[in-house]
PDB file of C-alpha atoms in Angstrom:
ATOM      1  CA  MET A   1       1.497  22.494 -18.174  1.00  0.00           C
ATOM      2  CA  LYS A   2       2.427  19.968 -15.477  1.00  0.00           C
ATOM      3  CA  LYS A   3      -0.312  17.513 -14.590  1.00  0.00           C
ATOM      4  CA  LEU A   4      -1.543  18.021 -10.976  1.00  0.00           C
ATOM      5  CA  PRO A   5      -1.839  14.736  -8.988  1.00  0.00           C
ATOM      6  CA  ARG A   6      -5.477  13.792  -8.600  1.00  0.00           C
ATOM      7  CA  VAL A   7      -6.648  12.897  -5.146  1.00  0.00           C
ATOM      8  CA  LEU A   8     -10.054  11.288  -4.576  1.00  0.00           C
ATOM      9  CA  ILE A   9     -11.508  12.190  -1.232  1.00  0.00           C
ATOM     10  CA  VAL A  10     -14.141   9.608  -0.087  1.00  0.00           C
ATOM     11  CA  GLU A  11     -15.587  11.329   2.988  1.00  0.00           C
ATOM     12  CA  ASP A  12     -19.215  11.754   4.027  1.00  0.00           C
ATOM     13  CA  GLU A  13     -18.616  14.794   6.237  1.00  0.00           C
ATOM     14  CA  SER A  14     -18.609  17.779   4.058  1.00  0.00           C
ATOM     15  CA  ALA A  15     -16.688  20.095   6.381  1.00  0.00           C
ATOM     16  CA  ILE A  16     -13.753  17.720   6.717  1.00  0.00           C
ATOM     17  CA  ALA A  17     -13.824  17.020   2.902  1.00  0.00           C
ATOM     18  CA  GLU A  18     -13.760  20.710   2.101  1.00  0.00           C
ATOM     19  CA  LEU A  19     -10.897  21.462   4.548  1.00  0.00           C
ATOM     20  CA  VAL A  20      -8.864  18.629   3.066  1.00  0.00           C
ATOM     21  CA  ALA A  21      -9.651  19.802  -0.459  1.00  0.00           C
ATOM     22  CA  VAL A  22      -8.678  23.398   0.121  1.00  0.00           C
ATOM     23  CA  ASN A  23      -5.356  22.279   1.525  1.00  0.00           C
ATOM     24  CA  LEU A  24      -4.714  19.912  -1.360  1.00  0.00           C
ATOM     25  CA  ARG A  25      -5.447  22.620  -3.840  1.00  0.00           C
ATOM     26  CA  HIS A  26      -3.154  25.064  -2.116  1.00  0.00           C
ATOM     27  CA  ASN A  27      -0.363  22.465  -2.332  1.00  0.00           C
ATOM     28  CA  GLY A  28      -0.454  21.456  -5.910  1.00  0.00           C
ATOM     29  CA  PHE A  29      -3.116  18.697  -5.984  1.00  0.00           C
ATOM     30  CA  GLN A  30      -6.390  18.241  -7.784  1.00  0.00           C
ATOM     31  CA  PRO A  31      -8.971  17.109  -5.231  1.00  0.00           C
ATOM     32  CA  ILE A  32     -12.190  15.310  -6.229  1.00  0.00           C
ATOM     33  CA  TRP A  33     -14.866  14.749  -3.466  1.00  0.00           C
ATOM     34  CA  ALA A  34     -17.138  11.768  -3.219  1.00  0.00           C
ATOM     35  CA  GLU A  35     -19.473  11.411  -0.241  1.00  0.00           C
ATOM     36  CA  ASP A  36     -20.027   7.635  -0.451  1.00  0.00           C
ATOM     37  CA  GLY A  37     -18.871   4.459  -2.184  1.00  0.00           C
ATOM     38  CA  GLU A  38     -21.312   4.743  -5.026  1.00  0.00           C
ATOM     39  CA  SER A  39     -20.276   8.291  -5.999  1.00  0.00           C
ATOM     40  CA  ALA A  40     -16.654   7.280  -5.512  1.00  0.00           C
ATOM     41  CA  GLN A  41     -17.040   4.372  -7.924  1.00  0.00           C
ATOM     42  CA  ARG A  42     -18.506   6.698 -10.471  1.00  0.00           C
ATOM     43  CA  GLU A  43     -15.357   8.912 -10.199  1.00  0.00           C
ATOM     44  CA  LEU A  44     -13.092   5.834 -10.508  1.00  0.00           C
ATOM     45  CA  ASP A  45     -14.984   4.721 -13.604  1.00  0.00           C
ATOM     46  CA  ALA A  46     -14.533   8.130 -15.243  1.00  0.00           C
ATOM     47  CA  VAL A  47     -10.916   8.914 -14.408  1.00  0.00           C
ATOM     48  CA  LEU A  48      -8.452   7.127 -12.131  1.00  0.00           C
ATOM     49  CA  PRO A  49      -6.877   9.272  -9.396  1.00  0.00           C
ATOM     50  CA  ASP A  50      -3.294   9.105  -8.288  1.00  0.00           C
ATOM     51  CA  VAL A  51      -4.248   8.657  -4.606  1.00  0.00           C
ATOM     52  CA  ILE A  52      -7.437   7.788  -2.667  1.00  0.00           C
ATOM     53  CA  LEU A  53      -8.128   9.226   0.772  1.00  0.00           C
ATOM     54  CA  LEU A  54     -10.751   6.874   2.198  1.00  0.00           C
ATOM     55  CA  ASP A  55     -12.879   7.462   5.268  1.00  0.00           C
ATOM     56  CA  TRP A  56     -13.659   4.266   7.267  1.00  0.00           C
ATOM     57  CA  MET A  57     -17.176   5.199   8.455  1.00  0.00           C
ATOM     58  CA  LEU A  58     -19.332   5.805   5.287  1.00  0.00           C
ATOM     59  CA  PRO A  59     -23.010   5.388   4.462  1.00  0.00           C
ATOM     60  CA  GLY A  60     -23.616   2.152   2.659  1.00  0.00           C
ATOM     61  CA  GLN A  61     -20.265   0.368   1.985  1.00  0.00           C
ATOM     62  CA  SER A  62     -17.588   1.035   4.707  1.00  0.00           C
ATOM     63  CA  GLY A  63     -14.131   2.254   3.731  1.00  0.00           C
ATOM     64  CA  LEU A  64     -12.857  -1.304   4.719  1.00  0.00           C
ATOM     65  CA  GLN A  65     -15.280  -2.963   2.177  1.00  0.00           C
ATOM     66  CA  LEU A  66     -14.388  -0.362  -0.514  1.00  0.00           C
ATOM     67  CA  ALA A  67     -10.614  -0.831   0.010  1.00  0.00           C
ATOM     68  CA  ARG A  68     -11.004  -4.640  -0.415  1.00  0.00           C
ATOM     69  CA  LYS A  69     -13.172  -4.096  -3.506  1.00  0.00           C
ATOM     70  CA  TRP A  70     -10.736  -1.699  -5.178  1.00  0.00           C
ATOM     71  CA  ARG A  71      -7.698  -3.928  -4.335  1.00  0.00           C
ATOM     72  CA  ALA A  72      -9.460  -6.911  -6.070  1.00  0.00           C
ATOM     73  CA  ASP A  73     -10.137  -4.899  -9.201  1.00  0.00           C
ATOM     74  CA  PRO A  74      -6.993  -4.992 -11.520  1.00  0.00           C
ATOM     75  CA  ARG A  75      -7.848  -1.445 -12.747  1.00  0.00           C
ATOM     76  CA  THR A  76      -7.811   0.202  -9.353  1.00  0.00           C
ATOM     77  CA  LYS A  77      -5.381  -2.218  -7.593  1.00  0.00           C
ATOM     78  CA  PRO A  78      -2.212  -0.046  -8.097  1.00  0.00           C
ATOM     79  CA  ILE A  79      -3.764   3.077  -6.696  1.00  0.00           C
ATOM     80  CA  PRO A  80      -2.427   4.060  -3.206  1.00  0.00           C
ATOM     81  CA  ILE A  81      -5.084   4.115  -0.533  1.00  0.00           C
ATOM     82  CA  LEU A  82      -4.779   6.185   2.640  1.00  0.00           C
ATOM     83  CA  MET A  83      -7.418   5.345   5.279  1.00  0.00           C
ATOM     84  CA  LEU A  84      -8.715   8.201   7.313  1.00  0.00           C
ATOM     85  CA  THR A  85     -10.557   7.323  10.500  1.00  0.00           C
ATOM     86  CA  ALA A  86     -11.213   8.110  14.068  1.00  0.00           C
ATOM     87  CA  ARG A  87     -10.532   4.488  14.994  1.00  0.00           C
ATOM     88  CA  GLY A  88      -6.966   4.544  16.217  1.00  0.00           C
ATOM     89  CA  ASP A  89      -6.599   1.249  18.054  1.00  0.00           C
ATOM     90  CA  GLU A  90      -3.995  -1.226  16.727  1.00  0.00           C
ATOM     91  CA  PRO A  91      -6.452  -3.947  15.729  1.00  0.00           C
ATOM     92  CA  ASP A  92      -8.329  -1.275  13.640  1.00  0.00           C
ATOM     93  CA  LYS A  93      -5.069  -0.199  12.056  1.00  0.00           C
ATOM     94  CA  VAL A  94      -4.204  -3.733  11.235  1.00  0.00           C
ATOM     95  CA  ALA A  95      -7.584  -4.343   9.743  1.00  0.00           C
ATOM     96  CA  GLY A  96      -7.271  -1.280   7.524  1.00  0.00           C
ATOM     97  CA  LEU A  97      -3.901  -2.392   6.293  1.00  0.00           C
ATOM     98  CA  ASP A  98      -5.136  -5.945   5.739  1.00  0.00           C
ATOM     99  CA  ALA A  99      -7.960  -4.539   3.673  1.00  0.00           C
ATOM    100  CA  GLY A 100      -5.479  -3.085   1.353  1.00  0.00           C
ATOM    101  CA  ALA A 101      -4.771   0.482   2.655  1.00  0.00           C
ATOM    102  CA  ASP A 102      -1.158   1.691   2.110  1.00  0.00           C
ATOM    103  CA  ASP A 103      -1.203   3.982   5.100  1.00  0.00           C
ATOM    104  CA  TYR A 104      -3.598   4.675   8.011  1.00  0.00           C
ATOM    105  CA  ILE A 105      -4.205   8.164   9.333  1.00  0.00           C
ATOM    106  CA  THR A 106      -6.143   8.696  12.631  1.00  0.00           C
ATOM    107  CA  LYS A 107      -8.446  11.711  13.039  1.00  0.00           C
ATOM    108  CA  PRO A 108      -7.893  14.392  14.141  1.00  0.00           C
ATOM    109  CA  PHE A 109      -4.850  14.801  11.887  1.00  0.00           C
ATOM    110  CA  SER A 110      -2.677  17.904  10.913  1.00  0.00           C
ATOM    111  CA  THR A 111      -2.865  18.843   7.243  1.00  0.00           C
ATOM    112  CA  GLN A 112       0.906  18.888   7.095  1.00  0.00           C
ATOM    113  CA  GLU A 113       1.137  15.306   8.129  1.00  0.00           C
ATOM    114  CA  LEU A 114      -1.654  14.351   5.637  1.00  0.00           C
ATOM    115  CA  LEU A 115       0.219  16.201   2.820  1.00  0.00           C
ATOM    116  CA  ALA A 116       3.509  14.544   3.872  1.00  0.00           C
ATOM    117  CA  ARG A 117       1.920  11.094   3.722  1.00  0.00           C
ATOM    118  CA  ILE A 118       0.292  11.675   0.361  1.00  0.00           C
ATOM    119  CA  ARG A 119       3.690  12.807  -1.079  1.00  0.00           C
ATOM    120  CA  ALA A 120       5.320   9.750   0.525  1.00  0.00           C
ATOM    121  CA  VAL A 121       2.977   7.246  -1.160  1.00  0.00           C
ATOM    122  CA  LEU A 122       3.479   8.960  -4.446  1.00  0.00           C
ATOM    123  CA  ARG A 123       7.237   8.682  -4.071  1.00  0.00           C
ATOM    124  CA  ARG A 124       6.896   5.046  -3.179  1.00  0.00           C
ATOM    125  CA  ARG A 125       4.908   4.486  -6.299  1.00  0.00           C
ATOM    126  CA  ALA A 126       7.442   6.077  -8.653  1.00  0.00           C
ATOM    127  CA  PRO A 127      10.580   4.016  -8.070  1.00  0.00           C
ATOM    128  CA  GLU A 128       8.921   0.757  -9.019  1.00  0.00           C
ATOM    129  CA  GLN A 129       8.994   1.569 -12.693  1.00  0.00           C
ATOM    130  CA  VAL A 130      12.188  -0.402 -12.914  1.00  0.00           C
ATOM    131  CA  SER A 131      12.071  -2.751 -15.945  1.00  0.00           C
ATOM    132  CA  ASP A 132      14.062  -5.635 -14.685  1.00  0.00           C
ATOM    133  CA  SER A 133      13.514  -9.275 -13.668  1.00  0.00           C
ATOM    134  CA  VAL A 134      14.992 -11.427 -10.912  1.00  0.00           C
ATOM    135  CA  SER A 135      14.813 -15.048 -10.031  1.00  0.00           C
ATOM    136  CA  ILE A 136      15.562 -16.793  -6.787  1.00  0.00           C
ATOM    137  CA  GLY A 137      15.261 -20.504  -6.833  1.00  0.00           C
ATOM    138  CA  GLU A 138      11.936 -21.166  -8.657  1.00  0.00           C
ATOM    139  CA  LEU A 139      10.487 -17.804  -7.721  1.00  0.00           C
ATOM    140  CA  THR A 140      10.519 -15.204 -10.458  1.00  0.00           C
ATOM    141  CA  LEU A 141       9.518 -11.506 -10.539  1.00  0.00           C
ATOM    142  CA  ASP A 142       9.298  -9.449 -13.725  1.00  0.00           C
ATOM    143  CA  ALA A 143       9.054  -5.747 -12.884  1.00  0.00           C
ATOM    144  CA  ALA A 144       8.353  -4.772 -16.545  1.00  0.00           C
ATOM    145  CA  THR A 145       5.220  -6.945 -16.853  1.00  0.00           C
ATOM    146  CA  TYR A 146       4.339  -6.741 -13.104  1.00  0.00           C
ATOM    147  CA  ARG A 147       4.260 -10.554 -12.855  1.00  0.00           C
ATOM    148  CA  VAL A 148       5.304 -13.011 -10.102  1.00  0.00           C
ATOM    149  CA  SER A 149       5.454 -16.824 -10.523  1.00  0.00           C
ATOM    150  CA  PHE A 150       6.581 -19.755  -8.581  1.00  0.00           C
ATOM    151  CA  GLN A 151       7.398 -23.134 -10.262  1.00  0.00           C
ATOM    152  CA  GLY A 152       5.954 -21.661 -13.440  1.00  0.00           C
ATOM    153  CA  GLN A 153       2.660 -20.829 -11.852  1.00  0.00           C
ATOM    154  CA  PRO A 154       1.470 -17.149 -11.722  1.00  0.00           C
ATOM    155  CA  LEU A 155       0.836 -15.581  -8.320  1.00  0.00           C
ATOM    156  CA  LYS A 156      -1.418 -12.623  -7.387  1.00  0.00           C
ATOM    157  CA  VAL A 157       0.587 -10.114  -5.384  1.00  0.00           C
ATOM    158  CA  GLY A 158      -0.684  -6.670  -4.256  1.00  0.00           C
ATOM    159  CA  PRO A 159       1.227  -3.482  -5.323  1.00  0.00           C
ATOM    160  CA  THR A 160       2.966  -2.895  -1.912  1.00  0.00           C
ATOM    161  CA  GLU A 161       3.703  -6.631  -1.518  1.00  0.00           C
ATOM    162  CA  PHE A 162       5.169  -6.574  -5.040  1.00  0.00           C
ATOM    163  CA  LYS A 163       7.611  -3.708  -4.094  1.00  0.00           C
ATOM    164  CA  LEU A 164       8.591  -5.580  -0.902  1.00  0.00           C
ATOM    165  CA  LEU A 165       9.194  -8.787  -2.707  1.00  0.00           C
ATOM    166  CA  HIS A 166      11.148  -7.009  -5.441  1.00  0.00           C
ATOM    167  CA  PHE A 167      13.511  -5.482  -2.807  1.00  0.00           C
ATOM    168  CA  LEU A 168      13.938  -8.734  -0.861  1.00  0.00           C
ATOM    169  CA  MET A 169      14.630 -10.713  -4.146  1.00  0.00           C
ATOM    170  CA  LYS A 170      17.160  -8.070  -5.187  1.00  0.00           C
ATOM    171  CA  HIS A 171      18.946  -8.334  -1.787  1.00  0.00           C
ATOM    172  CA  SER A 172      18.300 -12.017  -0.991  1.00  0.00           C
ATOM    173  CA  GLU A 173      20.030 -13.871   1.798  1.00  0.00           C
ATOM    174  CA  ARG A 174      20.488 -10.614   3.691  1.00  0.00           C
ATOM    175  CA  VAL A 175      18.605  -9.750   6.870  1.00  0.00           C
ATOM    176  CA  HIS A 176      16.720  -6.453   6.735  1.00  0.00           C
ATOM    177  CA  SER A 177      15.290  -4.729   9.767  1.00  0.00           C
ATOM    178  CA  ARG A 178      11.737  -3.318   9.766  1.00  0.00           C
ATOM    179  CA  ALA A 179      13.220   0.228   9.652  1.00  0.00           C
ATOM    180  CA  GLN A 180      15.466  -0.679   6.647  1.00  0.00           C
ATOM    181  CA  LEU A 181      12.539  -2.088   4.783  1.00  0.00           C
ATOM    182  CA  LEU A 182      10.302   0.993   5.490  1.00  0.00           C
ATOM    183  CA  ASP A 183      13.164   3.207   4.290  1.00  0.00           C
ATOM    184  CA  LYS A 184      14.089   1.199   1.200  1.00  0.00           C
ATOM    185  CA  VAL A 185      10.603  -0.098   0.107  1.00  0.00           C
ATOM    186  CA  TRP A 186       8.245   2.633   1.352  1.00  0.00           C
ATOM    187  CA  GLY A 187      10.668   5.391   0.553  1.00  0.00           C
ATOM    188  CA  ASP A 188       9.969   7.457   3.667  1.00  0.00           C
ATOM    189  CA  HIS A 189       9.607   5.949   7.168  1.00  0.00           C
ATOM    190  CA  VAL A 190       9.028   9.077   9.183  1.00  0.00           C
ATOM    191  CA  PHE A 191       5.272   8.775   9.391  1.00  0.00           C
ATOM    192  CA  ILE A 192       4.708   4.990   9.012  1.00  0.00           C
ATOM    193  CA  GLU A 193       4.855   2.535  11.907  1.00  0.00           C
ATOM    194  CA  GLU A 194       7.201  -0.509  11.785  1.00  0.00           C
ATOM    195  CA  ARG A 195       4.068  -2.618  12.485  1.00  0.00           C
ATOM    196  CA  THR A 196       3.157  -1.812   8.780  1.00  0.00           C
ATOM    197  CA  VAL A 197       6.015  -4.116   7.598  1.00  0.00           C
ATOM    198  CA  ASP A 198       4.749  -7.153   9.587  1.00  0.00           C
ATOM    199  CA  VAL A 199       1.215  -6.696   8.075  1.00  0.00           C
ATOM    200  CA  HIS A 200       2.615  -6.633   4.540  1.00  0.00           C
ATOM    201  CA  VAL A 201       5.023  -9.441   5.005  1.00  0.00           C
ATOM    202  CA  LYS A 202       2.012 -11.433   6.233  1.00  0.00           C
ATOM    203  CA  ARG A 203       0.051 -10.590   3.167  1.00  0.00           C
ATOM    204  CA  LEU A 204       3.092 -11.298   0.906  1.00  0.00           C
ATOM    205  CA  ARG A 205       3.414 -14.785   2.481  1.00  0.00           C
ATOM    206  CA  GLU A 206      -0.267 -15.414   1.866  1.00  0.00           C
ATOM    207  CA  ALA A 207       0.144 -14.459  -1.777  1.00  0.00           C
ATOM    208  CA  LEU A 208       3.315 -16.610  -2.179  1.00  0.00           C
ATOM    209  CA  GLY A 209       1.556 -19.802  -0.946  1.00  0.00           C
ATOM    210  CA  THR A 210       3.931 -22.755  -0.982  1.00  0.00           C
ATOM    211  CA  ALA A 211       6.809 -20.321  -1.573  1.00  0.00           C
ATOM    212  CA  SER A 212       6.042 -18.443   1.616  1.00  0.00           C
ATOM    213  CA  SER A 213       8.723 -20.209   3.564  1.00  0.00           C
ATOM    214  CA  MET A 214      11.262 -18.453   1.426  1.00  0.00           C
ATOM    215  CA  ILE A 215      10.749 -15.373   3.581  1.00  0.00           C
ATOM    216  CA  GLU A 216      12.276 -16.053   7.025  1.00  0.00           C
ATOM    217  CA  THR A 217      11.601 -14.077  10.162  1.00  0.00           C
ATOM    218  CA  VAL A 218      14.920 -13.567  11.939  1.00  0.00           C
ATOM    219  CA  ARG A 219      13.952 -13.006  15.601  1.00  0.00           C
ATOM    220  CA  GLY A 220      15.046  -9.604  16.942  1.00  0.00           C
ATOM    221  CA  ALA A 221      16.501  -8.701  13.572  1.00  0.00           C
ATOM    222  CA  GLY A 222      14.031  -8.497  10.761  1.00  0.00           C
ATOM    223  CA  TYR A 223      13.228 -10.484   7.574  1.00  0.00           C
ATOM    224  CA  ARG A 224      15.310 -12.343   5.005  1.00  0.00           C
ATOM    225  CA  LEU A 225      14.441 -13.955   1.552  1.00  0.00           C
ATOM    226  CA  THR A 226      16.365 -17.113   1.052  1.00  0.00           C
ATOM    227  CA  ALA A 227      16.687 -19.490  -1.894  1.00  0.00           C
ATOM    228  CA  GLN A 228      16.789 -22.526   0.382  1.00  0.00           C
ATOM    229  CA  PRO A 229      13.765 -22.246   2.932  1.00  0.00           C
ATOM    230  CA  PRO A 230      13.737 -24.861   5.603  1.00  0.00           C
ATOM    231  CA  ALA A 231      10.620 -26.580   4.094  1.00  0.00           C
ATOM    232  CA  LEU A 232      12.507 -27.132   0.772  1.00  0.00           C
ATOM    233  CA  MET A 233      15.722 -28.274   2.444  1.00  0.00           C
ATOM    234  CA  GLN A 234      13.870 -30.910   4.402  1.00  0.00           C
ATOM    235  CA  ALA A 235      11.952 -32.190   1.340  1.00  0.00           C
TER     236      ALA A 235
END
């Protein structure tokens, strides 16, 4: 029997959680409900889900705090997180993405959109099982071991940033628009805003540290990874 994708719903409003769970069950998913961070952690400790639907406003720890916590834990770090919230302003969306969310869904939302976004993050997750390695200058990425290093020193890179870096390194010296990156890295750009790319590029640069200048912003065009960033050429 085919294993159904497990979806952990972290939502304190039972009516919303039940509505989401019913729709997930009817569309081939296995929903698990947790009403707060503590019960969600118990579920994660028992069995890892394939996707987490995380409400922002929760009793105790907020969804933002939980996203940061789970992104910092190597065991839960790879799990896609979709933030569900009534907070729809751009600063809130950026805060959610910065905390580690892979996508951000504003309430009220249609169940069809939610299902489409869940399928999209699951599709994005699957292609990165490519077991190859690539080196640009002193920057090296090994997809088989999920490791990134610069000048021989290991770097900590988040799951989405890893995919983004992998694509940029495989297609170095080319300029890629935000729309192209959403299509190639995220796998489906219908429901995701281009602003998402900027947030993840910012996080990737922070993770790369001294190698961050290898990712160039080409004004009006997009982003490019180059083996000879200006900082190194001037050295």
